[in-house]
XYZ file of C-alpha atoms in Angstrom:
730
model
C 0.132 -9.058 5.187
C 0.089 -5.632 3.626
C 0.816 -2.673 5.896
C -1.241 -0.334 3.715
C -4.041 1.600 5.304
C -7.488 0.439 4.190
C -9.672 2.820 2.204
C -12.121 3.068 5.076
C -9.348 3.814 7.592
C -7.835 6.404 5.282
C -11.237 8.056 4.877
C -11.591 8.158 8.667
C -8.168 9.744 9.087
C -8.969 12.404 6.483
C -12.300 13.167 8.162
C -10.503 13.594 11.474
C -7.943 15.987 9.977
C -10.717 17.925 8.223
C -12.568 18.282 11.529
C -9.605 19.175 13.741
C -7.171 21.064 11.496
C -9.009 21.846 8.263
C -10.307 25.325 9.115
C -6.921 26.733 10.158
C -5.129 25.105 7.234
C -7.634 26.364 4.671
C -7.565 29.916 5.945
C -3.771 30.119 6.137
C -2.858 28.342 2.893
C -5.434 30.250 0.876
C -4.082 33.456 2.399
C -0.553 32.520 1.303
C -1.799 31.580 -2.170
C -3.775 34.795 -2.615
C -0.694 36.701 -1.463
C 1.407 34.913 -4.067
C -0.948 35.970 -6.836
C -0.840 39.596 -5.681
C 2.910 39.683 -5.170
C 3.983 38.072 -8.453
C 1.544 40.293 -10.332
C 3.857 43.182 -9.462
C 6.815 41.448 -11.112
C 7.106 42.381 -14.760
C 9.723 39.673 -15.292
C 8.121 36.908 -13.219
C 8.325 34.216 -15.895
C 11.859 35.269 -16.832
C 12.932 34.997 -13.182
C 11.437 31.520 -12.989
C 13.280 30.505 -16.147
C 16.531 31.926 -14.761
C 16.093 30.126 -11.447
C 15.348 26.882 -13.262
C 18.434 27.235 -15.438
C 20.664 27.863 -12.414
C 19.281 24.835 -10.610
C 19.632 22.591 -13.657
C 23.261 23.659 -13.997
C 23.993 23.276 -10.275
C 22.589 19.760 -10.058
C 24.368 18.780 -13.262
C 27.691 19.968 -11.787
C 26.932 18.923 -8.210
C 30.060 16.763 -7.534
C 32.256 19.590 -8.801
C 30.397 22.181 -6.696
C 30.626 20.045 -3.537
C 34.408 19.920 -3.946
C 34.587 23.641 -4.628
C 32.401 24.577 -1.649
C 34.419 22.297 0.627
C 37.668 23.913 -0.428
C 36.231 27.404 -0.039
C 34.840 26.852 3.460
C 38.034 25.189 4.661
C 39.975 28.127 3.279
C 37.632 30.423 5.228
C 38.443 28.539 8.430
C 35.504 26.134 8.674
C 35.104 22.389 8.217
C 32.870 20.399 5.895
C 31.608 16.864 6.366
C 29.700 15.002 3.635
C 27.276 12.623 5.347
C 26.066 9.589 3.447
C 22.839 9.179 5.394
C 20.969 10.212 8.529
C 22.949 7.972 10.871
C 26.234 9.272 9.484
C 25.105 12.895 9.798
C 23.827 12.478 13.344
C 26.974 10.689 14.473
C 29.107 13.508 13.107
C 26.935 16.203 14.694
C 27.141 14.398 18.038
C 30.942 14.236 17.763
C 31.074 17.976 17.041
C 29.012 18.636 20.177
C 31.292 16.368 22.204
C 34.310 18.319 20.955
C 32.602 21.553 21.990
C 31.631 20.049 25.355
C 28.077 21.172 24.561
C 25.053 20.303 26.649
C 22.499 22.478 24.901
C 21.800 23.594 21.356
C 19.732 26.492 20.042
C 18.388 25.569 16.654
C 16.659 27.504 13.897
C 14.114 25.974 11.513
C 15.521 23.310 9.210
C 13.583 20.662 7.277
C 16.827 18.786 6.638
C 17.364 18.298 10.380
C 13.731 17.150 10.598
C 14.522 14.648 7.847
C 17.554 13.371 9.786
C 15.826 13.275 13.164
C 18.584 15.413 14.688
C 16.575 16.540 17.704
C 15.584 13.020 18.672
C 19.135 11.746 18.215
C 20.691 14.478 20.339
C 18.083 14.195 23.055
C 18.851 10.488 23.322
C 22.513 11.498 23.679
C 21.639 13.784 26.601
C 21.781 17.104 24.747
C 19.009 19.665 25.203
C 17.750 21.114 21.918
C 15.462 24.123 21.724
C 13.732 25.198 18.521
C 13.857 28.981 18.141
C 11.457 29.407 15.220
C 8.081 30.252 16.739
C 6.141 27.625 14.804
C 8.740 24.927 15.418
C 8.857 25.827 19.104
C 5.077 25.554 19.370
C 5.282 22.081 17.859
C 8.177 21.123 20.121
C 6.051 22.065 23.133
C 3.045 20.236 21.667
C 5.180 17.228 20.638
C 3.747 17.322 17.125
C 5.233 17.085 13.642
C 5.261 20.024 11.177
C 2.316 20.177 8.775
C 3.808 22.650 6.278
C 7.267 23.307 4.831
C 7.342 27.019 5.679
C 4.729 27.446 8.405
C 5.103 24.246 10.451
C 2.256 25.008 12.887
C -0.151 26.205 10.205
C -2.740 23.706 11.417
C -3.046 25.400 14.804
C -5.301 28.359 15.484
C -4.352 31.210 17.801
C -6.779 29.903 20.404
C -5.252 26.430 20.295
C -1.746 27.854 20.770
C -2.971 29.971 23.680
C -4.500 26.893 25.297
C -1.246 24.973 24.746
C 0.800 27.679 26.444
C -1.673 27.935 29.307
C -1.521 24.195 29.920
C 2.230 23.878 29.570
C 3.574 27.045 31.198
C 0.753 28.319 33.433
C 1.648 31.984 32.700
C 0.936 34.727 35.236
C -1.380 36.623 32.885
C -3.797 35.291 30.268
C -2.379 35.058 26.733
C -5.136 36.205 24.416
C -3.764 38.009 21.393
C -1.176 37.014 18.809
C 1.059 39.710 20.273
C 0.667 38.199 23.764
C 1.680 34.788 22.459
C 4.645 36.112 20.485
C 5.984 38.150 23.383
C 5.629 35.212 25.731
C 7.534 32.932 23.334
C 10.234 35.572 22.887
C 10.755 35.792 26.648
C 10.911 32.025 26.983
C 13.400 31.632 24.140
C 15.709 34.595 24.762
C 17.497 33.088 27.757
C 17.811 29.680 26.097
C 19.368 31.184 22.970
C 21.815 33.237 25.025
C 22.828 30.197 27.096
C 23.266 27.803 24.168
C 26.649 26.125 23.751
C 26.111 25.591 20.033
C 23.919 27.283 17.444
C 22.521 25.069 14.694
C 20.920 26.247 11.441
C 19.944 24.916 8.086
C 20.698 26.828 4.889
C 18.404 27.960 2.115
C 21.325 28.302 -0.283
C 25.110 27.843 -0.188
C 27.397 29.383 -2.776
C 30.445 27.424 -3.846
C 32.508 30.438 -4.896
C 32.591 32.190 -1.507
C 31.127 29.792 1.039
C 28.260 32.225 1.600
C 25.151 30.923 3.303
C 21.725 32.460 2.648
C 19.173 32.158 5.445
C 15.624 33.281 4.652
C 13.439 33.722 7.738
C 10.559 35.755 9.083
C 11.682 36.129 12.692
C 15.418 36.840 12.865
C 15.962 33.897 15.171
C 18.488 32.300 12.796
C 20.802 35.309 13.142
C 20.646 35.075 16.918
C 21.264 31.353 16.755
C 24.388 31.867 14.660
C 25.805 34.766 16.725
C 24.974 33.730 20.269
C 27.201 30.658 20.509
C 30.891 30.294 19.688
C 30.215 27.214 17.593
C 27.883 27.197 14.602
C 26.843 23.947 12.932
C 24.937 24.202 9.660
C 23.141 21.172 8.247
C 22.104 21.269 4.596
C 21.297 18.933 1.747
C 23.830 18.909 -1.077
C 21.190 20.277 -3.448
C 21.351 23.657 -1.681
C 24.644 24.527 -3.398
C 24.646 27.199 -6.115
C 27.708 28.093 -8.160
C 28.061 31.748 -7.115
C 26.710 34.583 -4.982
C 25.336 36.234 -8.124
C 23.106 33.207 -8.620
C 21.176 34.074 -5.447
C 19.369 37.018 -7.064
C 16.397 35.296 -8.744
C 15.822 33.076 -5.722
C 15.752 36.059 -3.365
C 13.151 37.630 -5.662
C 11.033 34.498 -5.854
C 11.168 32.608 -2.568
C 9.150 34.975 -0.386
C 6.634 35.752 -3.097
C 6.120 32.077 -3.893
C 5.878 30.905 -0.303
C 4.018 33.419 1.798
C 3.127 36.101 -0.716
C 5.653 38.581 0.689
C 7.570 40.724 -1.790
C 10.590 40.032 0.354
C 10.841 38.122 3.605
C 11.569 39.918 6.864
C 15.134 38.602 7.148
C 17.486 37.553 4.367
C 20.852 36.905 5.981
C 23.940 36.370 3.856
C 26.697 34.957 6.074
C 30.173 33.800 5.169
C 31.035 31.743 8.242
C 32.843 31.648 10.535
C 31.322 35.099 11.056
C 33.612 37.845 12.317
C 31.392 39.029 15.186
C 32.975 38.881 18.670
C 32.034 35.981 20.859
C 30.349 36.778 24.149
C 29.384 34.926 27.287
C 26.770 37.370 28.530
C 29.286 39.678 30.248
C 32.352 39.881 28.036
C 33.107 40.137 24.356
C 35.685 37.706 23.048
C 37.893 37.182 20.023
C 36.042 36.548 16.724
C 38.821 34.125 15.823
C 37.537 31.812 18.543
C 34.408 31.116 16.513
C 34.047 27.712 14.880
C 31.955 26.785 11.872
C 31.086 23.274 10.737
C 28.992 22.447 7.688
C 27.349 19.038 7.489
C 26.401 18.401 3.876
C 23.825 15.657 3.563
C 23.433 13.146 0.750
C 20.824 10.744 2.221
C 19.636 9.622 -1.208
C 20.104 12.880 -3.077
C 22.951 11.739 -5.305
C 20.860 8.746 -6.344
C 17.941 11.102 -7.078
C 20.319 13.056 -9.297
C 20.799 9.919 -11.393
C 17.040 9.240 -11.582
C 15.591 10.972 -14.660
C 12.147 11.270 -13.059
C 13.053 12.225 -9.469
C 15.955 14.519 -10.417
C 13.726 17.596 -10.687
C 12.881 17.262 -7.008
C 16.399 18.533 -6.259
C 15.491 21.865 -7.889
C 12.977 22.463 -5.065
C 13.678 25.534 -2.910
C 11.047 24.473 -0.354
C 8.927 27.577 -0.702
C 5.647 25.592 -0.279
C 3.939 27.194 -3.296
C 2.924 23.717 -4.484
C 1.163 23.033 -1.198
C -0.483 26.432 -0.902
C -1.895 26.247 -4.436
C -3.215 22.687 -4.040
C -6.950 22.446 -3.386
C -6.583 19.178 -1.478
C -3.700 20.415 0.647
C -5.733 23.516 1.478
C -8.223 21.199 3.181
C -6.088 18.579 4.925
C -2.554 20.011 5.218
C 0.619 18.046 5.699
C -0.577 15.679 8.406
C -2.608 13.911 5.712
C -0.910 15.174 2.529
C 2.670 14.516 3.563
C 5.142 11.923 4.688
C 7.571 11.511 7.552
C 9.143 14.930 6.868
C 7.962 16.635 3.707
C 4.500 17.885 2.829
C 2.446 18.862 -0.214
C 2.841 17.871 -3.847
C 6.640 17.889 -3.884
C 6.695 15.641 -0.818
C 6.302 12.570 -3.003
C 9.636 13.276 -4.701
C 11.435 13.977 -1.432
C 10.011 11.099 0.545
C 10.507 8.612 -2.303
C 14.030 9.880 -2.880
C 15.242 9.659 0.689
C 13.096 6.822 2.000
C 11.974 4.792 -1.021
C 8.665 4.891 -2.896
C 6.798 3.234 -0.020
C 7.416 6.357 2.054
C 5.039 8.223 -0.272
C 2.415 5.506 -0.545
C -0.036 6.801 2.046
C -0.447 10.302 0.599
C 0.678 10.155 -3.042
C -2.852 9.729 -4.392
C -3.901 13.086 -2.914
C -2.179 14.661 -5.924
C -4.816 14.738 -8.662
C -2.486 15.935 -11.410
C -4.390 19.175 -11.960
C -1.019 20.934 -12.598
C -1.809 24.117 -10.658
C 1.356 23.482 -8.636
C 3.500 23.421 -11.752
C 2.330 26.912 -12.607
C 2.981 28.082 -9.033
C 6.425 26.493 -8.663
C 9.167 29.138 -8.985
C 11.496 26.638 -10.655
C 8.814 25.010 -12.821
C 9.112 21.494 -11.432
C 6.704 19.067 -13.091
C 5.327 17.919 -9.745
C 2.330 15.992 -11.173
C 4.691 13.872 -13.270
C 6.848 13.051 -10.230
C 3.693 11.949 -8.402
C 2.564 9.898 -11.409
C 5.897 8.122 -11.763
C 6.077 7.237 -8.075
C 2.458 6.036 -8.249
C 3.411 3.846 -11.201
C 6.396 2.414 -9.294
C 4.199 1.708 -6.286
C 1.704 -0.041 -8.576
C 4.481 -2.255 -9.855
C 5.734 -3.205 -6.415
C 8.873 -5.207 -5.855
C 8.753 -7.053 -9.171
C 8.232 -4.665 -12.100
C 8.154 -7.630 -14.475
C 5.321 -9.445 -12.781
C 2.042 -9.372 -14.701
C -1.317 -10.799 -13.842
C -2.092 -12.603 -17.086
C -5.688 -13.372 -16.173
C -6.558 -9.746 -15.523
C -4.364 -8.507 -18.357
C -6.320 -10.755 -20.646
C -9.620 -9.274 -19.512
C -8.660 -5.608 -19.538
C -6.591 -3.786 -22.129
C -3.738 -2.580 -19.966
C -0.093 -3.294 -19.371
C -0.106 -3.053 -15.613
C 1.377 -5.493 -13.098
C -0.248 -8.073 -10.918
C -1.586 -6.791 -7.646
C -2.666 -3.435 -9.004
C -5.404 -2.040 -6.807
C -8.810 -2.940 -8.331
C -9.983 0.619 -7.769
C -7.140 1.938 -9.914
C -7.659 -0.720 -12.573
C -11.370 0.148 -12.746
C -10.892 3.888 -13.103
C -7.764 3.540 -15.252
C -9.721 1.453 -17.750
C -12.920 3.475 -17.588
C -13.055 3.685 -21.394
C -13.747 -0.053 -21.423
C -16.383 0.360 -18.712
C -18.019 3.154 -20.713
C -18.017 1.146 -23.924
C -19.723 -1.791 -22.206
C -22.075 0.496 -20.307
C -23.180 2.180 -23.526
C -23.674 -1.132 -25.311
C -25.901 -2.519 -22.565
C -28.101 0.476 -21.746
C -30.656 0.728 -20.208
C -29.716 -2.332 -18.136
C -26.286 -0.911 -17.291
C -27.763 2.373 -16.043
C -30.389 0.568 -13.981
C -27.730 -1.690 -12.455
C -25.333 1.166 -11.732
C -28.048 3.123 -9.916
C -29.427 0.228 -7.863
C -28.500 0.456 -4.156
C -27.166 -3.131 -4.002
C -24.872 -2.414 -6.966
C -23.583 0.758 -5.350
C -22.918 -1.142 -2.132
C -21.017 -3.816 -4.062
C -19.078 -1.179 -6.036
C -18.014 0.444 -2.779
C -16.946 -2.832 -1.206
C -15.220 -4.219 -4.291
C -13.894 -1.144 -6.068
C -13.936 1.564 -3.428
C -16.441 3.691 -5.401
C -18.210 5.795 -2.788
C -21.887 4.871 -2.730
C -22.879 8.505 -2.194
C -21.802 9.263 -5.770
C -24.075 8.547 -8.706
C -22.306 6.892 -11.603
C -22.551 8.722 -14.965
C -25.451 7.761 -17.186
C -24.469 5.910 -20.352
C -26.191 6.623 -23.656
C -27.106 3.951 -26.186
C -26.202 6.019 -29.192
C -22.612 7.236 -29.176
C -21.440 10.498 -30.670
C -19.391 8.687 -33.263
C -22.498 6.797 -34.466
C -24.505 10.020 -34.575
C -21.837 11.807 -36.584
C -21.320 8.988 -39.070
C -22.885 9.883 -42.383
C -23.766 13.408 -41.249
C -23.889 15.813 -44.196
C -20.941 18.216 -44.350
C -21.255 21.980 -44.967
C -21.582 22.685 -48.664
C -18.487 24.821 -49.015
C -16.457 24.579 -45.775
C -13.749 27.094 -44.965
C -11.805 24.599 -42.835
C -11.705 20.984 -41.747
C -11.084 19.680 -38.252
C -11.001 16.327 -36.511
C -12.926 16.134 -33.249
C -11.313 13.864 -30.673
C -14.428 12.906 -28.738
C -13.255 11.859 -25.283
C -14.750 8.871 -23.477
C -17.366 10.953 -21.647
C -18.373 12.945 -24.713
C -18.709 9.820 -26.833
C -20.522 7.510 -24.396
C -22.231 9.703 -21.785
C -22.410 13.455 -22.407
C -23.168 13.028 -26.071
C -25.230 16.225 -26.315
C -22.195 18.405 -25.762
C -20.388 16.571 -28.568
C -23.340 17.139 -30.878
C -23.365 20.791 -29.875
C -19.654 21.077 -30.660
C -20.197 19.668 -34.138
C -23.229 21.880 -34.817
C -21.290 24.939 -33.655
C -18.317 24.228 -35.885
C -20.514 23.429 -38.888
C -22.426 26.671 -38.374
C -19.095 28.441 -38.740
C -18.354 26.639 -42.036
C -16.082 23.985 -40.598
C -16.263 20.401 -41.803
C -15.950 18.080 -38.799
C -14.465 14.593 -38.881
C -14.701 12.475 -35.743
C -11.607 10.519 -34.728
C -11.744 6.743 -34.466
C -10.351 6.814 -30.911
C -11.849 8.244 -27.733
C -9.445 7.630 -24.864
C -6.492 10.002 -24.524
C -4.909 8.053 -21.664
C -5.879 10.609 -19.023
C -7.781 8.030 -16.964
C -4.850 5.621 -16.867
C -2.271 8.326 -16.193
C -4.245 9.603 -13.220
C -3.967 6.140 -11.645
C -0.211 5.938 -12.259
C -0.692 3.411 -15.083
C 1.976 4.966 -17.257
C 2.401 2.173 -19.802
C -1.344 1.950 -20.376
C -1.460 5.716 -20.829
C 1.409 5.450 -23.308
C -0.516 2.813 -25.290
C -3.506 5.151 -25.509
C -1.269 8.051 -26.514
C 0.222 5.993 -29.328
C -3.273 4.997 -30.493
C -4.331 8.641 -30.509
C -1.238 9.645 -32.455
C -1.831 6.901 -35.014
C -5.471 7.939 -35.414
C -4.813 11.674 -35.682
C -1.725 11.780 -37.861
C -3.631 11.129 -41.132
C -5.907 14.053 -40.246
C -2.914 16.266 -39.508
C -1.413 15.201 -42.835
C -4.657 16.377 -44.454
C -4.238 19.796 -42.816
C -6.941 19.382 -40.187
C -6.724 20.850 -36.710
C -7.588 18.721 -33.677
C -10.499 19.987 -31.566
C -11.465 18.614 -28.152
C -14.297 19.216 -25.703
C -12.722 18.015 -22.429
C -9.933 20.281 -21.054
C -8.181 17.499 -19.130
C -7.837 15.467 -22.338
C -6.564 18.506 -24.203
C -3.935 18.876 -21.456
C -2.749 15.374 -22.315
C -2.062 16.370 -25.917
C -0.729 19.815 -25.037
C 1.564 18.723 -22.201
C 1.516 15.159 -20.856
C 2.238 13.499 -24.195
C 5.682 15.117 -23.934
C 6.505 12.257 -21.550
C 4.759 9.528 -23.537
C 5.488 10.071 -27.237
C 8.508 10.828 -29.433
C 9.328 14.531 -29.428
C 8.367 15.147 -33.052
C 4.987 13.430 -32.628
C 4.296 15.318 -29.410
C 5.191 18.675 -30.958
C 2.868 18.064 -33.882
C -0.099 17.079 -31.717
C 0.551 19.759 -29.124
C 0.725 22.665 -31.551
C -2.325 21.624 -33.579
C -4.811 20.788 -30.803
C -7.459 23.147 -29.425
C -10.221 23.275 -26.839
C -13.583 23.701 -28.580
C -14.344 27.270 -27.516
C -10.723 28.298 -27.884
C -11.087 27.189 -31.494
C -14.423 28.946 -31.942
C -12.860 32.102 -30.517
C -10.105 31.858 -33.116
C -12.630 31.407 -35.912
C -14.566 34.477 -34.799
C -11.364 36.513 -34.543
C -10.622 35.530 -38.129
C -13.931 36.666 -39.540
C -16.453 33.927 -38.828
C -20.000 35.180 -38.357
C -21.003 35.233 -34.677
C -24.636 35.566 -35.706
C -24.458 31.923 -36.762
C -24.320 31.010 -33.066
C -27.250 30.861 -30.659
C -28.239 34.116 -28.998
C -27.911 34.164 -25.202
C -30.762 36.706 -24.956
C -29.521 37.897 -21.604
C -30.020 34.597 -19.818
C -28.376 34.578 -16.399
C -25.716 31.911 -16.025
C -23.092 30.975 -13.413
C -19.932 29.681 -15.083
C -17.116 27.578 -13.595
C -14.042 26.861 -15.695
C -11.964 23.696 -15.399
C -8.683 23.806 -13.441
C -6.576 22.571 -16.367
C -8.433 24.963 -18.651
C -7.204 27.732 -16.345
C -3.665 26.346 -16.264
C -3.645 26.279 -20.076
C -4.897 29.872 -20.109
C -8.115 29.041 -21.975
C -10.936 30.099 -19.653
C -10.973 33.624 -21.071
C -11.933 32.364 -24.543
C -15.102 30.723 -23.246
C -16.014 33.717 -21.124
C -15.493 36.094 -24.056
C -17.767 34.090 -26.357
C -20.532 33.660 -23.782
C -20.415 37.371 -23.134
C -20.371 38.230 -26.838
C -23.439 36.138 -27.683
C -25.390 37.824 -24.935
C -25.323 35.782 -21.729
C -25.429 37.560 -18.371
C -22.571 35.702 -16.739
C -21.143 35.383 -13.244
C -17.868 33.447 -13.062
C -16.655 31.467 -10.087
C -13.509 32.565 -8.290
C -12.875 29.010 -7.115
C -9.987 27.321 -8.902
C -11.001 23.709 -8.293
C -14.353 21.996 -7.886
C -12.807 19.105 -5.947
C -13.868 16.207 -8.156
C -10.678 15.843 -10.234
C -11.690 12.933 -12.435
C -12.104 9.748 -10.439
C -10.684 11.285 -7.242
C -14.041 12.395 -5.838
C -15.612 9.017 -6.624
C -13.121 7.191 -4.431
C -14.383 6.141 -1.035
C -11.266 7.323 0.781
C -11.339 10.808 -0.780
C -15.060 11.605 -0.992
C -15.007 13.857 2.079
C -12.023 15.932 1.036
C -13.501 16.207 -2.463
C -16.740 17.625 -1.079
C -14.840 19.905 1.310
C -12.934 21.380 -1.639
C -16.254 21.901 -3.413
C -17.844 23.789 -0.514
C -16.464 27.152 -1.633
C -17.867 26.650 -5.137
C -21.254 25.629 -3.774
C -21.264 28.720 -1.606
C -20.519 31.000 -4.568
C -23.284 29.470 -6.655
C -25.965 29.675 -3.947
C -25.824 33.378 -3.166
C -28.870 35.549 -3.856
C -27.177 36.669 -7.067
C -26.341 33.172 -8.343
C -28.870 30.769 -6.799
C -31.310 30.910 -9.725
C -28.782 31.044 -12.545
C -28.207 28.190 -14.947
C -24.968 26.413 -13.974
C -22.385 26.086 -16.731
C -19.104 24.138 -16.524
C -16.447 23.173 -19.059
C -15.142 19.989 -17.447
C -16.813 16.621 -16.983
C -15.567 16.426 -13.404
C -16.885 19.902 -12.670
C -20.225 18.911 -14.187
C -20.520 15.853 -11.935
C -19.377 17.699 -8.817
C -21.681 20.665 -9.361
C -24.595 18.329 -9.932
C -23.870 16.745 -6.545
C -23.196 20.030 -4.755
C -26.232 21.871 -6.099
C -29.795 20.885 -6.841
C -29.328 22.013 -10.423
C -27.944 20.293 -13.534
C -24.826 21.677 -15.210
C -24.455 22.470 -18.914
C -21.366 22.634 -21.087
C -20.818 26.130 -22.557
C -20.740 24.848 -26.122
C -24.353 23.740 -25.670
C -25.253 27.389 -24.998
C -23.760 28.709 -28.224
C -24.668 25.817 -30.534
C -27.453 26.598 -33.024
C -30.381 24.223 -33.283
C -29.918 21.538 -35.877
């Protein structure tokens, strides 16, 4: 019997997290993300720093065995010891033996996700050792007996009032604790004596340099320094991926880690230690000999060396655990790490970590909360392709224990290459092009059936399609049929091929017609490609081989047009992102480069035509109409929203643009029963912006199909694609 959580149970869990933790998580993560935008805007060399950090990490992981040996030799030369632990049990056994040697009964510990991963606290407590967390957030969670919900701010899900109530219940303080300052001072008083009395101080390490044995600790509270200096014995626990070649290599990471994580130009404490430190020991009354200090480094493998050999998970080891991926993620901003996270790690990168150290199944419960929007890739200071890691793990989970097993009956009915046992919900949405083709062929019956309450109930029970969503309306006449035989401009300046995506060809045909009319008005001859599906639908379900098949079909269909000198134009931003970026993983490099460099979003292309002399008067006049425009998340990631806004402004529309980065629908995500609530919660901010006195009566305009569907559900107004606003009448 499968141990997987049912869709209904998962939906219930997400609703509970939204109700109990959502408000605090949203406020805090959005604050961090806004801070990141402001802080990196002040860096003239932001992208160069990211490239430098990426290069250093690539080199360090490539040379990791060599660097482990070098760091070991350096630390032993400095007077410390190094132990390379194979796994959690090995690491914990060694730490326990170090404490036995030190005759230690209590440990003061600073924040460390690696020790969370190993379960150090639980192991030591079972061995009779008292462990106190000295980071404020970690200490709050230790008192509350809860798990962290965020890589950097572990108690981000708790409000000030909830922490005050926790302290009142647990400690019964003499005076009420009302303000943040009250709570901080109280925690400081509680922790000070425990730190001073600790037999051993334990820390993690943000970075370790092989050349000098230097350890970099990045904190906001200074507790790590106290932890190191207060006890004679210091044990550091760090994953092997924390090693950098040299002290000089720290510079870009110091610049980036605070900005990326919490939006601080620099964190409050950046401690560079070369242990054993040379500060005198002390027992509260007397200073002792610095030479009496001991330092022990426990380097942890626990699956990391195997990740290094895995071409798809390897990038996870570049992670500096800044949490930018989580803070920038619209879904994480709603549910936090208690829903979007595994046993230890949280957010988008958690899939790589949990799968790497615990197997793919460890990421199964939360992996689908990544929608592949790619905002995290832009935010990541080392440019990790986090959506791809999530997609690959999703694909491996789809394939289960036997990657070679195929369900021939289902494979024969649906054009995919996926294994037996693939979730029907994923197979349905991953093959939506087939659904759309059939739906279009059998209209109006298909539309009547899709809208009927019994059908929606069956779709929810069988496929997990939430009955509160209305399925898209299919059109009888496809765009490709409409365009066939259409008269070309008499003397065209250019020729393009329009790749009409599944939605544009079978459902939102009017926007495809508008795209063609717009291009023709600007003296462009438009050919329509013989394919519609880019593979986006399959890729989003982790059906990598099916996505690759679609990519190869697209390449075969478009290459003759490219040979004829035609550019590729697309209406749907998420499909353009496939050609611009995702095909890098699916097609030969030369084919990808050719498609990527010659493909354009429709209004990006129109903008280019106008910049090169096309007559804007050929387009429809906005006549000052008031509109509210929301751009697509991948359109923003590709840097294309400004083209649409510039054209709408130029032709005379009175435009208000949304400040919300994601509508919450994300393709099929918002249609899924288990994610409907989080999808709508993400959309709340957008609904709020488009229902103010200034925006409530404006026509709603959106570039993405998902945004169109979500806005239609959020507001009592239909949404229009921007190309329909600028297209001249036929």
